[in-house]
XYZ file of C-alpha atoms in Angstrom:
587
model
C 0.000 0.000 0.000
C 1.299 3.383 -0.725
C -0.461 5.226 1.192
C 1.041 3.705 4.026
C 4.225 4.282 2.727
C 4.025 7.904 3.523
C 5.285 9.491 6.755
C 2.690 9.460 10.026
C 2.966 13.190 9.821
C 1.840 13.678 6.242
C -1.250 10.904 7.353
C -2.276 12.560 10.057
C -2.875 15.919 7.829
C -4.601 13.807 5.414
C -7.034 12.577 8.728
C -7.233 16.230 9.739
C -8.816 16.931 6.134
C -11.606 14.022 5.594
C -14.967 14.906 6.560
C -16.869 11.797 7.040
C -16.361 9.435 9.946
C -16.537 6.285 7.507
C -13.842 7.336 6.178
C -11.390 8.046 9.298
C -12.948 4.268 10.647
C -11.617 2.807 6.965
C -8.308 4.195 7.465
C -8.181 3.325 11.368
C -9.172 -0.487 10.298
C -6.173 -0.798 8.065
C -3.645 -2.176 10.133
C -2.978 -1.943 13.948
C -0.659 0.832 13.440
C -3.321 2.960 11.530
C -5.873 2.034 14.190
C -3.759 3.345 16.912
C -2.838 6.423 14.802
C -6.412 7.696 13.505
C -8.969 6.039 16.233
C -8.325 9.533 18.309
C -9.347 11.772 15.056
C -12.610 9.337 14.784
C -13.146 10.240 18.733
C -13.020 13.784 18.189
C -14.595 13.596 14.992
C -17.915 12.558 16.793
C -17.507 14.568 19.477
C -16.899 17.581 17.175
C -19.663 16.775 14.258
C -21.238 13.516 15.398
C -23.158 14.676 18.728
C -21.697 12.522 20.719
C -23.703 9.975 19.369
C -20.847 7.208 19.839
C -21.583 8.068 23.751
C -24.946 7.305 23.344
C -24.669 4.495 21.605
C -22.096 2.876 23.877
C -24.596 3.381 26.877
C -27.372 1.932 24.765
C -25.118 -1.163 24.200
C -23.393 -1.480 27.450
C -19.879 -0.570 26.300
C -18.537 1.206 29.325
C -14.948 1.295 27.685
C -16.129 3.148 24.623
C -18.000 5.332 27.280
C -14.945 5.942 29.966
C -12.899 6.420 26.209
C -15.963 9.008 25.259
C -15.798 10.615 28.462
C -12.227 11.498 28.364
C -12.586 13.125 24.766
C -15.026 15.656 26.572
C -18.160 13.765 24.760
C -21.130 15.762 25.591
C -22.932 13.308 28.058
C -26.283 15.403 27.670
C -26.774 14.344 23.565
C -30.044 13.138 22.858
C -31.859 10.878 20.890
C -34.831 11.632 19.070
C -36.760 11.538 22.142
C -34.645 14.265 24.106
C -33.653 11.692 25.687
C -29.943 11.842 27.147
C -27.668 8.951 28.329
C -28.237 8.471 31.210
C -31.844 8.192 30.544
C -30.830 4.620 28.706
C -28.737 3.701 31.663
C -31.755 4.169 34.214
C -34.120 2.099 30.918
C -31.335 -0.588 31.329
C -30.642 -0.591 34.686
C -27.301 -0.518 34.934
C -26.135 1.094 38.045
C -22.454 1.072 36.817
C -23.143 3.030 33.744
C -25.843 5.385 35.863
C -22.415 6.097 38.536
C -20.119 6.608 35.551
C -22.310 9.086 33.962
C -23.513 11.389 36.660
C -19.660 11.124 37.855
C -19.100 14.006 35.304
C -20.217 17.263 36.195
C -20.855 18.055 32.837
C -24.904 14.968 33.132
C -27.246 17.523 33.965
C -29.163 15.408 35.871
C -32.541 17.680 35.773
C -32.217 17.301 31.820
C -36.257 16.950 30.585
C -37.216 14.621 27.788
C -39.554 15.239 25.276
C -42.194 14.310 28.097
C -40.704 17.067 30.572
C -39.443 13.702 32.383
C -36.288 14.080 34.461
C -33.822 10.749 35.025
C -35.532 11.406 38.220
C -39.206 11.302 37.062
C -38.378 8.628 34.741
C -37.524 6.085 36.997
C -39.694 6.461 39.642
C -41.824 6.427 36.215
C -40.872 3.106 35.651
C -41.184 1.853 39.619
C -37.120 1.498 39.343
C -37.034 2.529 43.449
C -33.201 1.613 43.887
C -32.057 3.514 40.679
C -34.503 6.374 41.777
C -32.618 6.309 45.454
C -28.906 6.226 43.792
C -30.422 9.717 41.939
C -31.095 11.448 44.961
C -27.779 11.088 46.273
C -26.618 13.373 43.120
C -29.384 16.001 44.627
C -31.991 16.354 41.683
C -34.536 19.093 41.827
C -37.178 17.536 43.433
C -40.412 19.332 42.710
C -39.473 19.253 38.595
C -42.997 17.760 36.983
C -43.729 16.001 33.736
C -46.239 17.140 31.176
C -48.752 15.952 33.386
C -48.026 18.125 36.070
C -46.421 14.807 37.749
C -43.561 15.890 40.675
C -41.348 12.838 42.369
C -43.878 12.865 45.373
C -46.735 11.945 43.090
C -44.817 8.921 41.564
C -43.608 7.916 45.373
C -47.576 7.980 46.223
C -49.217 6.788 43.532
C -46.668 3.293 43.668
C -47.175 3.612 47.416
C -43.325 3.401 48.128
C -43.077 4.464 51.727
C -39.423 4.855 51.300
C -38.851 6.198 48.156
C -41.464 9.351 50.289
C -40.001 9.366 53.350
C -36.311 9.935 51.284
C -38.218 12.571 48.832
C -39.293 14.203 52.736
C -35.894 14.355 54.082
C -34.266 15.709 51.078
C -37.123 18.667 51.253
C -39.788 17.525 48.815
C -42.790 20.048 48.378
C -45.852 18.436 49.575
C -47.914 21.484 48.969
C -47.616 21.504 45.363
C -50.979 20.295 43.294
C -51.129 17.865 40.504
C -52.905 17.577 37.853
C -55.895 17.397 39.517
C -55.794 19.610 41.500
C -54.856 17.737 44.567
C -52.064 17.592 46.820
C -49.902 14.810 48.140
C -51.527 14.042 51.194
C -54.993 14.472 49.444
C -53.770 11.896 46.755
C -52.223 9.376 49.639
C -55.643 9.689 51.108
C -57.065 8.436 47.354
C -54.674 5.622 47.614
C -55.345 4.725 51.290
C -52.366 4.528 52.614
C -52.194 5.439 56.010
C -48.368 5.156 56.711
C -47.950 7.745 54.122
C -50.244 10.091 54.797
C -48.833 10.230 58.740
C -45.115 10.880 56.939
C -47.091 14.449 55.009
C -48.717 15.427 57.750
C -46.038 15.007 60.163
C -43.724 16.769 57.644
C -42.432 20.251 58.184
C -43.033 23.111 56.237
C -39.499 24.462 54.776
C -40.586 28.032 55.173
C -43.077 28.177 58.406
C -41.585 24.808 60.015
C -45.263 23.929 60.766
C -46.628 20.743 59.834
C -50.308 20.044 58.507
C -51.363 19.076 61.344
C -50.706 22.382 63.067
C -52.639 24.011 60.132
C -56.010 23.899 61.496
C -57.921 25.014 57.946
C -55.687 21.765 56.659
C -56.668 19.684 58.929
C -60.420 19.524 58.822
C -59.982 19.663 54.952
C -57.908 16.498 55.260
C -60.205 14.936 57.933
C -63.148 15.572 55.861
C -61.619 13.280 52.970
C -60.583 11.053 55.537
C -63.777 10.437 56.323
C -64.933 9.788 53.268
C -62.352 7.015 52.789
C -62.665 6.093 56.406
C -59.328 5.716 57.609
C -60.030 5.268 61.207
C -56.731 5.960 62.293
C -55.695 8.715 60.197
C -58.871 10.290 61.517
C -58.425 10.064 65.268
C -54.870 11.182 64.174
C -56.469 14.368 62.901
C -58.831 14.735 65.910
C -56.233 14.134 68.471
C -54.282 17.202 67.087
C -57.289 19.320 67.128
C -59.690 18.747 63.921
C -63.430 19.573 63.896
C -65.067 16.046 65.543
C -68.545 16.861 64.438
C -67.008 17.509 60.748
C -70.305 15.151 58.307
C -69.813 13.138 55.616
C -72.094 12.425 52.452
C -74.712 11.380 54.797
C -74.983 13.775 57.177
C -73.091 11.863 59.609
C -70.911 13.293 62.475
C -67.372 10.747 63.239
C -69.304 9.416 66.344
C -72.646 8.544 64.370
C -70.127 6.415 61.996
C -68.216 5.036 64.890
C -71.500 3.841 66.188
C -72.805 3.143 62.872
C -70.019 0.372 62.517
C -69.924 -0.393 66.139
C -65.965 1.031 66.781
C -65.570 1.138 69.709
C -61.634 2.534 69.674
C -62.637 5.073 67.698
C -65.737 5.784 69.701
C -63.691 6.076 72.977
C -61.556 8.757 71.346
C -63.921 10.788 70.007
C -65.953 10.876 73.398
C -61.814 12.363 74.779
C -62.120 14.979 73.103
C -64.104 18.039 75.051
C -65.957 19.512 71.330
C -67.550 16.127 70.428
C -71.610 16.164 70.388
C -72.899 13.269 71.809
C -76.037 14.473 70.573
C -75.633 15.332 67.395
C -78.348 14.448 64.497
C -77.746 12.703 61.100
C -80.260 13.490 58.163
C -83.010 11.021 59.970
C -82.782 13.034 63.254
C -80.882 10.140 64.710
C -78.036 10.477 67.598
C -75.424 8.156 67.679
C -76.853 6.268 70.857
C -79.306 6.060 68.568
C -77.751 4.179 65.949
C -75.524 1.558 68.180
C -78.940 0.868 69.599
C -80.921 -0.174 66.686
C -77.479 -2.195 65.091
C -76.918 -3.719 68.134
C -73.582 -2.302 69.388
C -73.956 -3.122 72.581
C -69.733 -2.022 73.203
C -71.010 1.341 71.856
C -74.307 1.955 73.788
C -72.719 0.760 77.094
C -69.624 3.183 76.412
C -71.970 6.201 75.572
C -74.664 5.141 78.773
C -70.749 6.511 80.695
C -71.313 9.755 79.349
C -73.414 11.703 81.070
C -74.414 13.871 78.502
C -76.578 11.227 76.180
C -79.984 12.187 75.731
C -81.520 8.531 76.043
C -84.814 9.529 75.513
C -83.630 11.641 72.171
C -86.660 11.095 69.490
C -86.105 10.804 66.265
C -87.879 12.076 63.116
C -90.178 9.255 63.388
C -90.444 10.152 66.932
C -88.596 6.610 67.954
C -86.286 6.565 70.891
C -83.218 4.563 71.108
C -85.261 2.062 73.701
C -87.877 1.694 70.664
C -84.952 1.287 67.928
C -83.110 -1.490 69.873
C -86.534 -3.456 70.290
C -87.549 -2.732 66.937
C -84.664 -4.732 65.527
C -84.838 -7.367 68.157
C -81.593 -6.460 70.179
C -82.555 -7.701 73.453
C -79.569 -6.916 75.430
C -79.373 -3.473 74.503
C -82.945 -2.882 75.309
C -82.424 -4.404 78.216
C -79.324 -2.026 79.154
C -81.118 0.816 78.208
C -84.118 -0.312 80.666
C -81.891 -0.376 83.276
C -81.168 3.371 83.421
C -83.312 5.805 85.244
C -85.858 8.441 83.564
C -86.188 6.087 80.739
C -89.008 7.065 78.197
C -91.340 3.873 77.208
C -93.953 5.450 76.197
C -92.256 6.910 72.980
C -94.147 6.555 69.514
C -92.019 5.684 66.837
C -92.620 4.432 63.424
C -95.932 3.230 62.531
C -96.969 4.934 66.076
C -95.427 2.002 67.657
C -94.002 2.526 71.269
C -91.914 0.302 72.483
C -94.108 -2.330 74.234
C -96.101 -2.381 70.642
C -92.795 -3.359 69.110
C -91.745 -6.073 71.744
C -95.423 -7.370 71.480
C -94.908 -7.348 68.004
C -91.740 -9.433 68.003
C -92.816 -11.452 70.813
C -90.365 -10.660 72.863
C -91.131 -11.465 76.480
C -87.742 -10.643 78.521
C -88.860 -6.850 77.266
C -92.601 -7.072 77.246
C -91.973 -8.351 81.045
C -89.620 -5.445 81.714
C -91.639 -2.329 80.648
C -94.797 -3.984 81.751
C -92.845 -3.863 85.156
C -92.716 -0.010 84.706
C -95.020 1.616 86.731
C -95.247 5.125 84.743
C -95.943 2.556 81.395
C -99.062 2.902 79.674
C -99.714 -0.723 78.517
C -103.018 1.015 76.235
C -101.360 2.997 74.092
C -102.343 3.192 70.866
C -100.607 3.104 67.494
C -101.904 4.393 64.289
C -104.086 1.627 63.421
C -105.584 2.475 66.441
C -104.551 -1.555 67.932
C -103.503 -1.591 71.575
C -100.474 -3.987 72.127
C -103.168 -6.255 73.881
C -104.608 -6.320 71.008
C -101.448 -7.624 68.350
C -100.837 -10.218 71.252
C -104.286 -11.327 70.699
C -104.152 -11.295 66.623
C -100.568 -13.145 66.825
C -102.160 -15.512 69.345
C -99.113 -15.243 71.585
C -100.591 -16.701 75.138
C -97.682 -15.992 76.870
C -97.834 -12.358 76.052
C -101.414 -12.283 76.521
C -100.979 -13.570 80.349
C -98.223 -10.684 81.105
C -101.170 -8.372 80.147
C -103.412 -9.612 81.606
C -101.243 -9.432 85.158
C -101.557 -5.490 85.055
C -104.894 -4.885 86.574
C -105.164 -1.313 84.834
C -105.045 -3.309 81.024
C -107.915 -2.712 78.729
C -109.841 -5.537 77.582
C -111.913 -3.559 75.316
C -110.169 -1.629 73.257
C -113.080 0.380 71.490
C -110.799 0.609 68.172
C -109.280 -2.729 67.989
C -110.914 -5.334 70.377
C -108.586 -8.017 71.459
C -111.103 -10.762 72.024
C -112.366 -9.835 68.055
C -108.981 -10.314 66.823
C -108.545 -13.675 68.649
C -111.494 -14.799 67.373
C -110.951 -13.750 63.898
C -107.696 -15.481 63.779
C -108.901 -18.765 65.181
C -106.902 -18.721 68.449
C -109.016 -20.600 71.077
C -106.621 -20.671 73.716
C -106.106 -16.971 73.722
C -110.053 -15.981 73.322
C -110.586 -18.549 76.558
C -107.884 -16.509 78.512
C -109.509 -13.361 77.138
C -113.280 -14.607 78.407
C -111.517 -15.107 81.905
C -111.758 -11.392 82.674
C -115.349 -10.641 84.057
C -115.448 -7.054 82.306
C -114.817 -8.665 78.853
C -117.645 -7.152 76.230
C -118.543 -9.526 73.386
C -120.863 -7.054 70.982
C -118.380 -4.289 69.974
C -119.087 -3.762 66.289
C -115.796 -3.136 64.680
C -114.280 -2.422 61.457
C -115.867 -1.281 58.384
C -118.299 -4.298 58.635
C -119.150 -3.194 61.955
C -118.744 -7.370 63.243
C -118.707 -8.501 66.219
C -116.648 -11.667 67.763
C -119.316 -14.151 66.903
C -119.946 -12.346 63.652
C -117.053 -12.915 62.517
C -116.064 -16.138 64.074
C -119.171 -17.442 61.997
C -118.589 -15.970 58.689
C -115.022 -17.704 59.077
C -116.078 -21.319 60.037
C -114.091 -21.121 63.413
C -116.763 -23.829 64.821
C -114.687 -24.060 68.041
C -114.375 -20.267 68.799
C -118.000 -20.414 68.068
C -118.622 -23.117 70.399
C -116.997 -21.137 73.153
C -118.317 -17.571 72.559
C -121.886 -19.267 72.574
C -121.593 -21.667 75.577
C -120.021 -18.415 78.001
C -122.046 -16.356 80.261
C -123.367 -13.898 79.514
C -124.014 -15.160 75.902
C -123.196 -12.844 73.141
C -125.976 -11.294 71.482
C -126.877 -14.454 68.962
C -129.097 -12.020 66.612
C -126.522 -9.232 66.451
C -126.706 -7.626 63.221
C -123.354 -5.851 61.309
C -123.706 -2.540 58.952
C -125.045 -5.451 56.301
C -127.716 -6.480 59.032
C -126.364 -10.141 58.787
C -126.827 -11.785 61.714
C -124.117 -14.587 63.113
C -126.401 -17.180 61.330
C -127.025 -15.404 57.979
C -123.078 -15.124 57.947
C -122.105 -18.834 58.732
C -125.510 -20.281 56.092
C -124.000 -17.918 53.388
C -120.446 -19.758 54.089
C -121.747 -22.961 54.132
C -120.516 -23.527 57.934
C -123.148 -26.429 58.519
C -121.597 -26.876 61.760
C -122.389 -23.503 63.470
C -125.473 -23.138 61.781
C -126.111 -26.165 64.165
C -124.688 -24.868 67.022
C -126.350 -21.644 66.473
C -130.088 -23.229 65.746
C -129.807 -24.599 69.395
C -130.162 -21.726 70.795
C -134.049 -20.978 71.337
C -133.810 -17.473 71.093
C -132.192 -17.537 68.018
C -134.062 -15.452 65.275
C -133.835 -17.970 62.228
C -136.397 -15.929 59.965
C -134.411 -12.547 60.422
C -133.684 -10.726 57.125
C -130.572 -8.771 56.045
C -131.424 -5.105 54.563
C -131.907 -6.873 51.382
C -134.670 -8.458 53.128
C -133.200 -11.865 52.350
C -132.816 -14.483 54.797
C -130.307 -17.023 56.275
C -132.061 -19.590 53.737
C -132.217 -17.436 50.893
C -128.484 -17.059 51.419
C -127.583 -20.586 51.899
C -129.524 -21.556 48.993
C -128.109 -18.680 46.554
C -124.359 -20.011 47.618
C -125.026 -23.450 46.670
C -124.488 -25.052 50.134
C -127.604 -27.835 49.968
C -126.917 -29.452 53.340
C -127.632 -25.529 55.286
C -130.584 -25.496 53.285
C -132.374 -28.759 53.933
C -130.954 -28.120 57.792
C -132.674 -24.532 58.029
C -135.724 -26.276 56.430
C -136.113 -28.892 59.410
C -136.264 -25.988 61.751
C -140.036 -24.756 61.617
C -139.119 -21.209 63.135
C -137.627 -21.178 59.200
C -140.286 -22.912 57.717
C -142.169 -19.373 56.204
C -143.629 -19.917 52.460
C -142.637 -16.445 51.304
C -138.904 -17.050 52.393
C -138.971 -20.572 51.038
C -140.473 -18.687 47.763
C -137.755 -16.334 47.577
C -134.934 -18.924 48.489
C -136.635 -20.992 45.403
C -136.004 -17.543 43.415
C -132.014 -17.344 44.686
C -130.704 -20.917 44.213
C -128.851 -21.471 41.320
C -128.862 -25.133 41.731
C -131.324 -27.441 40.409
C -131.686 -29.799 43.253
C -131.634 -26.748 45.989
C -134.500 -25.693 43.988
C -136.416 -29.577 43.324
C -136.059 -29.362 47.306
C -137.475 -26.203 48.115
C -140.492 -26.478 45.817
C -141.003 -29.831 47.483
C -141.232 -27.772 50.882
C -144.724 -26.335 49.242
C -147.881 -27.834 48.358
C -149.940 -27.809 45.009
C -151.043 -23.982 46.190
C -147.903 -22.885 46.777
C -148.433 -22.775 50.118
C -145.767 -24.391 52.662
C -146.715 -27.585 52.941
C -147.697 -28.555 56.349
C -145.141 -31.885 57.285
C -146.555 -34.697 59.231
């Protein structure tokens, strides 16, 4: 080769003259004397024309010699690729700690240098969760409060991965945590978003740089920050926040102070705290007029209710919208010990409406609940005749449930009403069938049988009758004094126009025993038991009322003939006449 021949001075001018790098790497691949000779011109040559791009490849392809070798030519260790990305970005993609060190060991890596995202190395590996690499950065004292196009800073990345200590190392190095996101919100109101309650104590422990006041000393802070603590219900970050002075009686969504929710989910920790604290209303009501004694009472805290009984301060007797006490709450949803606890106090309100104008014996009558029907009827300033807005006694829904055992606790207060005007107990009984309770009822000399009730205006036999309750018909009829057998309802049916229209063969029997029964009487249609016996198809009550001759009348056997709707009720009834139409006279 000739070229070769030629003296290293006279080559090197050549080098110094070419202009293209593939060029200079021919000439340095020649021989090993050539590389040696031009490889520093093909250095420089990048670093002069090239950007530094053989820097940025090396990282890329983990060469650290060609890196050290790029270094020491003064490379420029901020070129970018064509996403403004610099080296050291790639070193942080690739992980390479080495390559990271050798890098931001020249002061030349600006280490705040923003892609094309406005990402720092910083933002880009806590980007990328690399926590380690994003530690090592720190140490080389990045700005910390830099953000990314979306308004991103190193806290948010630190939160939103929930790295406690990636934040507690952004904290002692200074990181702003009043600084707002995207969104609007700031760190501690995103670590509240993410629920994590050892990072939100770290922010609002942490130290303003300029005032040296935490945000728990900030008292507008802190009642903003227990307010969405609430929400997420952190129970511990919120008795953090009330400890240190926050509004207790701060409401959530649902109108509901911290204590209502404490009681609402039976906490009793957090319950005992908030009761500390001097400001909290024991009292308070949520959107249904409800106190929190209130609440633990009907969900059957018991913890709760016997922690607030301590305070002397709960209203007891507190009513709420529906006019219901705590006493009539607890019964209401069958929690027996609490009603019990409550009962136990003094000054306790039992004769509290509450929903449905139920008081609380109504209620405990209702669920049959004898430990509490026993208790308040052991109340002397109870009134066990209270009414609720059907206008039923509790007597009375013992007698329709046909509870016995209730019905004898009654019955052991000597200032009970047997006869409720509005909603008679022994009617009830005898409507529903139960025997046992209507022959406990009868017991009590100032029973009365003939009430008319309801719309029908029925009484007990009435309706006992109509029904086919042959027994409670059997008993009504066979006590003294007797009901009135010929009582007659709004309709003017009598207790045996009722049972022949039903077909109750049975107590048309029993009732045709008794002598002063009026078998012929008419309803205001003017129709008789037998016309109505004979227009409801029940043969047997017809050919029965026939035997009896205070029935036997020719017009009413003429008019029964007129009602049936059955051929053979009607073949029988014309055979009850004579050729004149007469009735015909029997021998």
């Amino acid at each position: 080769m000739v070229l070769l021949d030629f003296p290293a001075e006279v080559l090197l001018c050549i080098a110094d003259k070419l202009d293209k790098a593939k060029d200079l790497f021919a000439l340095s691949c020649l021989t090993r004397a050539t590389n040696f000779l031009f490889l520093p011109y093909l250095y420089n040559f990048n670093v002069r024309y090239q950007r530094s791009s053989a820097l940025l490849w090396g990282v890329v392809h983990n060469q650290p010699s060609l890196v050290d070798t790029m270094c020491q030519y003064q490379a420029d260790t901020n070129t970018t690729d064509e996403k403004s990305r610099t080296p050291i970005f790639h070193a942080i993609h690739a992980e390479n700690v080495t390559m990271i060190r050798r890098l931001l060991s020249d002061k030349r890596t600006d280490i705040n240098w923003q892609d094309r995202n406005k990402q720092t190395p910083l933002l880009y590996a806590m980007g990328r969760r690399l926590s380690s690499i994003a530690l090592l950065l720190l140490d080389f004292k990045p700005f910390l409060d830099e953000k990314d196009r979306k308004q991103r800073s190193a806290i948010w990345y630190a939160i939103a991965h929930c790295d406690e200590g990636l934040v507690q190392a952004l904290l002692q190095r200074g990181s702003d945590v009043r600084r707002k996101d995207y969104k609007g919100r700031l760190p501690t109101d995103f670590a509240i978003f993410k629920e994590n309650e050892n990072i939100i104590r770290m922010l609002l422990y942490h130290p303003d740089p300029k005032t040296g006041k935490s945000l728990l000393e900030d008292g507008n802070a802190r009642d903003r920050y227990l307010r969405r603590a609430v929400k997420a219900s952190l129970q511990d970050i919120i008795l953090l926040l009330v400890a240190h002075g926050a509004d207790p009686n701060i409401r959530n969504d649902s109108d509901e102070t911290l204590l209502h929710q404490a009681a609402d989910k039976g906490d009793k920790e957090m319950a005992l705290q908030l009761l500390k604290c001097e400001k909290t209303s024991v009292n308070a009501r949520d959107s249904y007029g409800r106190t929190p004694f209130q609440i633990a009472a009907e969900n059957g805290h018991k913890a709760i209710t016997r922690l607030l009984l301590t305070h002397s301060d709960v209203d007891i007797n507190a009513l709420d919208f529906n006019g219901a006490t705590a006493l009539c709450l607890a019964i209401q949803n069958n929690n027996t010990d609490i009603a019990m606890q409550i009962l136990a106090e003094d000054h306790v309100e039992v004769n509290a409406a509450g929903r449905r104008g139920m008081a609380a014996l109504h209620s405990a009558t209702e669920m049959g609940n004898i430990p509490i029907i026993a208790a308040l009827l052991a109340k002397n300033d109870l009134d066990p005749n209270t009414l609720d807005e059907e206008k039923w006694a509790p007597l009375t829904h013992a007698a329709f449930r046909g509870d016995l055992r209730v019905v004898e606790l009654f019955l052991g207060r000597a200032d009970i009403d047997m006869n409720v005007q509005t909603a008679p107990p022994i009617f009830h009984a005898a409507r529903e069938g139960h025997i046992d309770v209507l022959r406990r009822l009868l017991c009590r000399e100032t029973i009365y049988f003939n009430h008319k009730y309801g719309c029908r205006e029925e009484s007990p036999l009435c309706v006992a009758s109509k029904l086919g309750h042959i027994e409670i018909t059997r008993l009504l009829l066979r006590h003294k004094p007797r009901p009135d057998i010929n009582f007659k309802t709004y309709m003017e049916y009598t207790p045996l126009i009722l049972a022949a229209s039903g077909g109750h063969l049975g107590i048309v029997e029993l009732l045709l025993e008794d002598e002063s029964l009026d078998v012929a009487a008419t309803d205001i249609s003017n129709d008789t038991a037998l016309c109505h016996a004979a227009r409801n198809g029940h043969e047997q009550v017809v050919m029965r009322l026939c035997e009896d001759p205070r029935a036997r009348s020719g017009d009413y056997v003429k008019k029964a003939i007129k009602e049936a709707l059955h051929c053979e009720i009607r073949l029988y009834l014309h055979r009850q006449l004579n050729e004149q139409g007469n009735l015909a006279i029997r021998p």
